[in-house]
């Protein structure tokens, strides 16, 4: 295995394109090193992007935030303005792993691992985040929900690399939240994750995005669930409909972390609880 | 070494079939080792079980493995499975 | 093999390693700094905790090659000469270790905690240390030692 | 050695000095199993079966042998032949023979110049497996037609006509249980299950071995019993234990799991083959797949109770799954189940059952926690249905001195009643149960153990003492040994250095198991100190020219025993030691015995838990441990044992389990999905040390390490069941299980 730490994304893309065998991009490394250790992935090339200028930066852009590909959880959560705009995204990222993992783990890495249970992804999907992708044909912006195509599979082409994530402008009267269910209080992979981002017009929900994790081969954006609460002030009937549509959207598996029945039911429970938090946040 | 004396030895239920259906065996002995040897002599089918390891309770005190512990006259003697731990 | 120049506990250090070796492998096998322990190798137990440029990380989730130009801190660097750091002393005073295998990682993580949050609540301490597994103590005496160390360090500051 | 009634005023016993190994452990200097290196050492790795059950048709190591850095490969052919019984089983587990018996079973091992090279070489070993049907569940394994793990493995007690996977049977009891049930106002009968769990020690098994042409071996390893390692390695390598010197490293947790031997014989075989030191360290996934988890259990319990709370009869049937070898602790499960209760009518039977899983190993009071879970759940349900207070009912039926135990003995002095009284009086028990919460109470019992023990205590000329014990320190025992030696000798705690001696330095010592160390090595330390004192008194007597019987020892000084003995200035230990070379030579006290007075220990736990009924999630609120320690030598480490046992029990009750897939492979071989409690999962754990002296120890010590894990499974299950309003009968009570139980209720 070769290790390279290029000083630009152009160089990174060149390295990735030149590799005949398997290549892996190293951002925080909290997934890649586990895969290396277990022998589930045996790359010929590791491209460490952390020495590329700007990858640790969070910059204001069009009222939103551009987050460098190597920004760690610690760095993200230290950014007070971003956290104030998108508390759900910040919390979702903060839930990944331990204090130690937070010192390394990145939004970009979480997205590229493409685990259906990735904590930050539903929050980013609900937020309407996009990923900036660079390849040999230049750069493009992709909706976060379009990156993962199946468990541990992404839509990126050979040689493509995500250089940053963009969180759009929060705007007025908005709030987001992410909740996950785990058996312990920390250190687990989400059995179910639910994120809600919404804006209010007075007491009523004006717009909403609801996203679910760990209940399908990819993180889901559930339009029906959003529609269930748009135009309401989260009355009981709306909440029940939200839970029902969220549960109905689930297509989970039974595994060591949870059963189909459990995941389906909990998706509804968490969607409701996350909606309530997002609503309260939007209220200010 | 004190004189051998009569001892009534209680067996656990699972040993009954190997002691001709008895759950008590009467032997003459002064120590745990003598007692176990005498029990085997009386019921040879118990040998495998006793050799596989047993402990002996004498008046409630569990003798895990020693064969030289004295058994006082009139003592309550119970053979139990061998004890160890984690 | 890769040649790396780094700083460990304040000392400039050079090593060569296979690109697949982790920082933990390097510390233990190449530099004989065996204070960081491998409990899992997958970032789940925290026994290998070190700081990289002041941020606490699992050294099993860092490649040795990534240490180039970084400042690494390990348990071996916590005491000053023969003087124990207050958190080390509190761990002894509170009998906060039984087998001691998790202790180096917990001390590294605690030191980072108290540098960032000198007055943590019990809940904050418990969540900060959630990635440091201890199987002996039930955490009770560890949490008490950390809280007590924080108190002493505040009054000394 | 009997309890010394006269010894009441202690100087050191009961205080809390810092542990002697503490500074090494907080500075990173302490050397654990994987921390030692030898010049020229090789690194080894083990190839393991991916199949739960498969015939090994052939192993081709030729490509691996040619790989870069590879210096040697061993398979079963490199170990002893002709072993029988227990040692054959151990070898079969250490390195598979004709069949791989579980996912993770060792097939071959490679030694190479680096750990990466060894791991890479494993991929080049070709094994031709014929995959066989497998079984991993205890009840399935007993059924007709279940795959046979091995014919002829059954022990002498196994009833005829059972499936060959049933390899052990135990039954006992007294009275007439059917009459007892007929006499009851309420009888509850139910079936309970527990899953296999792992001790979860944070330090994986690790060793460094050398063995030359002369057949003399050296092993450094983390183990609870290095003398046992020498014995097992001797047998498995076809030599004698005496040829292998084993040094115990610092040990990063054991809890029973490091009483077994897994990798040391493999490292020795590779060292022998390569003539190089070989280091072998398990990965975490290897620890889960191929060390010794607990047994899992399936249990039928029936208990009758009168309206006033009197238990009229109890019956238990226990089926214990022990992996691919005999040895599941069903006997202990059955013996412990009803131990807290003085029942006129009781019967219990247990089956030990083999499956295609790793061989179970001891885990803190092996077999007892699951028994307590089943029995104490039924007792709790009886109390609920009859409207009775759970502690009053337990007090009413409690075993006490002179009452007949469920397994046939008459109890000596025991402390269950004292524990229950302390629980009743504890503020926790009188506080209101939180809204949406439930409270659980449970008793627990473990026997404790003595075992072969040898201790040596040598004086230095400066008046300090070097104490050598042979029981690895798994929980702070060196502090306790220093305290007991210092107490007897009347010198300072800091003037004693306790070392875990290697196997060539001290007489045989049984494993640090059975909660025996503070009891047995402690007793031996006290006796060795007393032996030393005799020798010190003799030197003083010679100096003074009086009879040695006229000298006694007090607070660190030899003193003439009265006016008749003469007037002499008391002589300190340091003074006598400073001249010992010229007054008869070195002074060394020692003691060797198999102490047979280990006192049993009972505990009572109280816990409050809340259940989120929408998600099935449980949070543990307040937790209190009350346990009889006999006499707490170092209360902090006694409390530590109580707290640690409770925490492990909480994990077992709520989230920990071995999960096998349809393919017979372990699904969760890592700390990510084998979920031991993390700091944020637990509350502070309050402790009450009850001291009912053990008549078999001079200070009254009872073992404490194991009993602490007996009550929590049941206590949590009772709290959760009371909070959820539905009886939980299967552990772990993971959220999906609780939610399912709520849905079905």
Coordinates of N, CA, C and O in Angstrom, one line a residue, chain C residues 18 20-21 28-29 34-35 37-40 44-45 47 75-76 84 88 91-92 95 97-101 103-104 107 122 126-127 129-130 133-141 143-144, chain D residues 19 22 25-28 30 32 34-35 116 120 198-200 202-204 251-253 255 284 363 636-637 639-641 643-644 647-648 656 671-672 676-680 682-685:
Chain C
X18 N 5.9 1.2 7.9 CA 5.1 0.7 6.8 C 3.9 1.7 6.7 O 3.3 2.1 7.7
X20 N 1.0 1.0 6.2 CA -0.2 0.5 6.8 C -0.2 0.6 8.4 O -1.2 0.3 9.0
X21 N 1.0 0.9 8.9 CA 1.1 0.9 10.4 C 0.4 2.1 10.9 O 0.4 3.2 10.4
X28 N 4.2 2.0 19.9 CA 4.4 0.8 20.8 C 5.6 0.0 20.2 O 6.5 -0.4 21.0
X29 N 5.6 -0.3 19.0 CA 6.5 -1.3 18.4 C 7.8 -0.6 17.9 O 8.9 -1.3 17.9
X34 N 4.9 2.2 25.2 CA 3.9 1.2 25.3 C 2.8 1.7 26.3 O 1.9 0.9 26.7
X35 N 2.8 2.9 26.7 CA 1.7 3.4 27.6 C 0.4 3.4 26.9 O -0.6 3.1 27.5
X37 N -2.4 1.7 24.9 CA -2.7 0.3 24.8 C -3.6 0.0 23.6 O -4.4 0.9 23.3
X38 N -3.5 -1.1 23.0 CA -4.5 -1.5 22.0 C -5.5 -2.4 22.7 O -5.2 -3.6 23.0
X39 N -6.7 -1.9 22.8 CA -7.8 -2.7 23.4 C -8.7 -3.3 22.3 O -9.4 -4.3 22.5
X40 N -8.8 -2.5 21.2 CA -9.7 -3.0 20.1 C -9.2 -2.8 18.7 O -9.5 -3.5 17.8
X44 N -13.0 1.9 19.4 CA -14.2 1.7 20.2 C -13.9 1.7 21.7 O -14.8 1.7 22.5
X45 N -12.6 1.7 22.1 CA -12.3 1.5 23.5 C -11.5 2.6 24.1 O -11.5 2.8 25.4
X47 N -8.4 3.0 24.7 CA -7.2 2.7 25.5 C -5.9 3.3 24.8 O -4.9 3.4 25.5
X75 N 0.6 9.3 27.3 CA 0.5 9.2 28.8 C 1.9 9.4 29.4 O 2.0 10.0 30.5
X76 N 2.9 9.0 28.7 CA 4.3 9.1 29.2 C 4.6 10.6 29.4 O 5.6 10.9 30.1
X84 N 3.8 13.9 39.7 CA 2.6 13.5 39.0 C 1.7 14.7 38.7 O 1.7 15.6 39.4
X88 N -3.3 12.4 37.7 CA -2.7 11.1 38.0 C -2.7 10.8 39.5 O -3.1 9.7 40.0
X91 N -6.2 9.9 40.7 CA -6.5 8.5 40.3 C -6.0 7.5 41.4 O -6.6 6.5 41.7
X92 N -4.8 7.8 41.9 CA -4.3 7.0 43.0 C -5.1 7.2 44.3 O -5.5 6.2 44.9
X95 N -8.5 5.5 44.2 CA -8.5 4.0 43.8 C -9.3 3.9 42.5 O -10.1 3.0 42.3
X97 N -8.4 3.1 39.6 CA -8.0 2.1 38.7 C -8.0 0.7 39.4 O -7.6 0.6 40.5
X98 N -8.4 -0.3 38.6 CA -8.2 -1.7 39.2 C -7.1 -2.4 38.4 O -6.0 -2.5 38.8
X99 N -7.4 -2.8 37.1 CA -6.3 -3.4 36.4 C -5.4 -2.4 35.8 O -4.2 -2.7 35.6
X100 N -5.9 -1.2 35.4 CA -5.0 -0.2 34.9 C -4.8 -0.1 33.4 O -4.1 0.7 32.9
X101 N -5.4 -1.0 32.7 CA -5.2 -1.0 31.2 C -5.9 0.1 30.5 O -5.3 0.7 29.6
X103 N -6.4 3.0 32.0 CA -6.0 4.2 32.7 C -5.2 5.2 31.8 O -5.5 6.4 31.9
X104 N -4.2 4.8 31.1 CA -3.5 5.7 30.3 C -4.4 6.5 29.3 O -4.3 7.7 29.2
X107 N -6.5 9.0 31.3 CA -5.8 10.1 31.7 C -5.5 11.1 30.6 O -5.7 12.3 30.8
X122 N -20.8 16.3 36.2 CA -20.6 14.9 36.1 C -21.1 14.3 34.8 O -20.4 13.4 34.2
X126 N -18.9 12.2 32.1 CA -19.3 10.8 31.7 C -19.4 10.7 30.1 O -19.0 9.8 29.5
X127 N -20.0 11.8 29.5 CA -20.1 11.7 28.0 C -18.7 11.9 27.4 O -18.4 11.3 26.4
X129 N -15.9 10.9 28.5 CA -15.2 9.7 28.6 C -15.9 8.5 28.1 O -15.5 7.3 28.3
X130 N -17.0 8.7 27.4 CA -17.8 7.5 27.0 C -17.0 6.6 26.0 O -17.3 5.4 25.9
X133 N -13.5 2.8 27.4 CA -14.1 1.7 28.1 C -13.3 1.3 29.4 O -12.1 1.2 29.3
X134 N -14.0 1.1 30.5 CA -13.3 0.5 31.6 C -14.2 -0.7 32.0 O -15.4 -0.5 32.1
X135 N -13.7 -1.8 32.2 CA -14.5 -3.0 32.6 C -14.4 -3.3 34.1 O -15.1 -4.2 34.5
X136 N -13.5 -2.7 34.8 CA -13.3 -3.1 36.2 C -14.1 -2.3 37.2 O -14.6 -2.8 38.1
X137 N -14.2 -1.0 37.0 CA -14.6 -0.1 38.1 C -16.0 0.3 38.1 O -16.5 0.8 39.1
X138 N -16.7 0.1 37.0 CA -18.1 0.7 36.9 C -18.1 2.2 36.8 O -19.1 2.8 37.0
X139 N -16.9 2.7 36.6 CA -16.6 4.2 36.4 C -16.8 5.1 37.6 O -16.3 6.2 37.6
X140 N -17.4 4.6 38.6 CA -17.7 5.4 39.8 C -16.5 6.2 40.3 O -16.5 7.4 40.4
X141 N -15.5 5.4 40.6 CA -14.3 6.1 41.2 C -13.5 6.9 40.2 O -12.9 7.9 40.6
X143 N -15.0 8.7 37.8 CA -15.7 10.0 37.7 C -15.4 10.9 38.9 O -15.1 12.1 38.8
X144 N -15.4 10.2 40.1 CA -15.1 11.0 41.3 C -13.7 11.6 41.2 O -13.4 12.7 41.6
Chain D
X19 N -2.2 2.2 46.1 CA -1.7 0.9 45.7 C -0.3 0.9 45.2 O 0.2 1.9 44.6
X22 N 0.5 1.6 41.6 CA -0.3 2.7 41.1 C 0.5 3.7 40.2 O 0.1 4.1 39.1
X25 N 1.1 2.5 36.9 CA -0.1 2.4 36.0 C -0.6 3.8 35.6 O -1.3 3.9 34.6
X26 N -0.3 4.9 36.3 CA -0.8 6.2 35.9 C 0.3 6.9 35.0 O 0.0 7.9 34.4
X27 N 1.4 6.3 34.9 CA 2.5 6.9 34.1 C 2.7 6.2 32.8 O 3.6 6.6 32.0
X28 N 2.1 5.0 32.6 CA 2.3 4.2 31.4 C 3.5 3.3 31.5 O 3.8 2.7 30.5
X30 N 3.7 0.6 33.6 CA 3.4 -0.8 33.9 C 3.4 -1.6 32.6 O 2.9 -1.2 31.6
X32 N 2.1 -4.6 30.6 CA 1.1 -5.6 30.4 C 1.5 -6.7 29.4 O 2.7 -6.6 28.9
X34 N 1.2 -7.3 26.3 CA 1.7 -7.0 24.9 C 2.8 -5.9 25.0 O 3.3 -5.5 24.0
X35 N 3.2 -5.6 26.2 CA 4.1 -4.4 26.3 C 5.6 -4.8 26.3 O 6.5 -4.0 26.4
X116 N 2.5 -7.4 10.4 CA 1.8 -7.3 9.1 C 2.2 -8.4 8.2 O 1.4 -9.0 7.5
X120 N -0.3 -11.1 6.6 CA -0.4 -11.3 5.2 C -0.2 -12.7 4.8 O -0.9 -13.2 3.9
X198 N -19.5 -11.9 27.3 CA -18.0 -12.0 27.4 C -17.5 -11.2 28.6 O -18.1 -10.2 28.9
X199 N -16.4 -11.7 29.2 CA -15.9 -10.9 30.3 C -15.5 -9.5 29.9 O -15.6 -8.6 30.7
X200 N -15.1 -9.3 28.6 CA -14.9 -8.0 28.1 C -13.7 -7.3 28.7 O -13.6 -6.0 28.7
X202 N -10.4 -5.4 28.9 CA -9.9 -4.4 27.8 C -8.6 -4.9 27.2 O -8.3 -4.6 26.0
X203 N -7.8 -5.7 27.9 CA -6.6 -6.1 27.4 C -6.7 -7.5 26.7 O -7.1 -8.5 27.3
X204 N -6.5 -7.5 25.4 CA -6.6 -8.8 24.7 C -5.5 -9.8 25.2 O -4.5 -9.3 25.7
X251 N -1.9 -7.5 34.4 CA -3.1 -8.1 33.6 C -4.2 -7.1 33.5 O -4.6 -6.5 34.5
X252 N -4.6 -6.9 32.3 CA -5.6 -5.9 32.0 C -7.0 -6.4 32.0 O -7.7 -6.3 31.1
X253 N -7.3 -6.9 33.2 CA -8.7 -7.5 33.4 C -8.7 -9.0 33.0 O -8.0 -9.5 32.1
X255 N -11.5 -11.4 35.0 CA -12.9 -11.8 35.4 C -13.2 -13.2 35.1 O -14.4 -13.6 34.9
X284 N -9.0 -7.8 19.0 CA -10.3 -7.8 19.7 C -11.2 -8.8 19.1 O -11.9 -9.5 19.9
X363 N -16.7 -16.7 34.1 CA -16.9 -15.3 34.2 C -17.5 -15.0 35.5 O -18.7 -15.1 35.7
X636 N -11.5 0.4 49.6 CA -11.7 1.0 48.2 C -11.7 -0.1 47.2 O -12.5 0.0 46.2
X637 N -10.9 -1.1 47.4 CA -10.9 -2.2 46.4 C -12.0 -3.1 46.5 O -12.4 -3.8 45.6
X639 N -15.0 -2.0 47.5 CA -16.1 -1.2 46.8 C -15.9 -1.3 45.3 O -16.9 -1.5 44.6
X640 N -14.7 -1.3 44.8 CA -14.4 -1.4 43.4 C -14.9 -2.7 42.8 O -15.5 -2.8 41.7
X641 N -14.7 -3.8 43.6 CA -15.2 -5.1 43.1 C -16.8 -5.1 43.1 O -17.4 -5.6 42.2
X643 N -18.7 -2.4 42.7 CA -19.2 -1.6 41.6 C -18.9 -2.2 40.2 O -19.8 -2.1 39.3
X644 N -17.8 -2.8 40.1 CA -17.4 -3.5 38.8 C -18.3 -4.6 38.5 O -18.8 -4.8 37.4
X647 N -21.7 -3.2 37.4 CA -21.6 -2.6 36.1 C -21.7 -3.7 35.0 O -22.3 -3.6 34.0
X648 N -20.9 -4.8 35.3 CA -20.9 -5.9 34.3 C -22.3 -6.6 34.3 O -22.7 -7.0 33.2
X656 N -25.6 -6.7 26.5 CA -24.5 -7.6 26.0 C -25.0 -8.9 25.6 O -25.8 -9.5 26.3
X671 N -16.2 -4.3 20.1 CA -16.8 -3.4 21.2 C -17.9 -2.5 20.6 O -18.6 -1.9 21.3
X672 N -18.0 -2.4 19.3 CA -19.0 -1.5 18.7 C -20.4 -2.2 18.9 O -21.3 -1.5 19.3
X676 N -20.7 -3.2 25.9 CA -20.5 -3.1 27.3 C -20.9 -1.7 27.8 O -20.8 -0.7 27.0
X677 N -21.2 -1.5 29.1 CA -21.6 -0.2 29.5 C -20.5 0.9 29.3 O -19.3 0.6 29.7
X678 N -20.9 2.1 28.9 CA -19.9 3.2 28.8 C -20.2 4.1 30.0 O -21.2 4.0 30.6
X679 N -19.3 5.1 30.2 CA -19.4 5.9 31.4 C -20.8 6.6 31.5 O -21.3 6.7 32.6
X680 N -21.3 7.0 30.3 CA -22.5 7.8 30.3 C -23.8 6.9 30.5 O -24.9 7.4 30.7
X682 N -24.1 4.8 33.0 CA -24.2 4.3 34.4 C -24.3 5.5 35.4 O -23.8 6.5 35.2
X683 N -25.0 5.2 36.5 CA -25.0 6.1 37.6 C -23.8 5.8 38.6 O -23.1 4.9 38.3
X684 N -23.6 6.7 39.6 CA -22.8 6.3 40.6 C -23.3 5.0 41.3 O -24.6 4.8 41.3
X685 N -22.5 4.2 41.8 CA -22.9 2.9 42.3 C -22.6 2.9 43.8 O -21.4 2.8 44.2

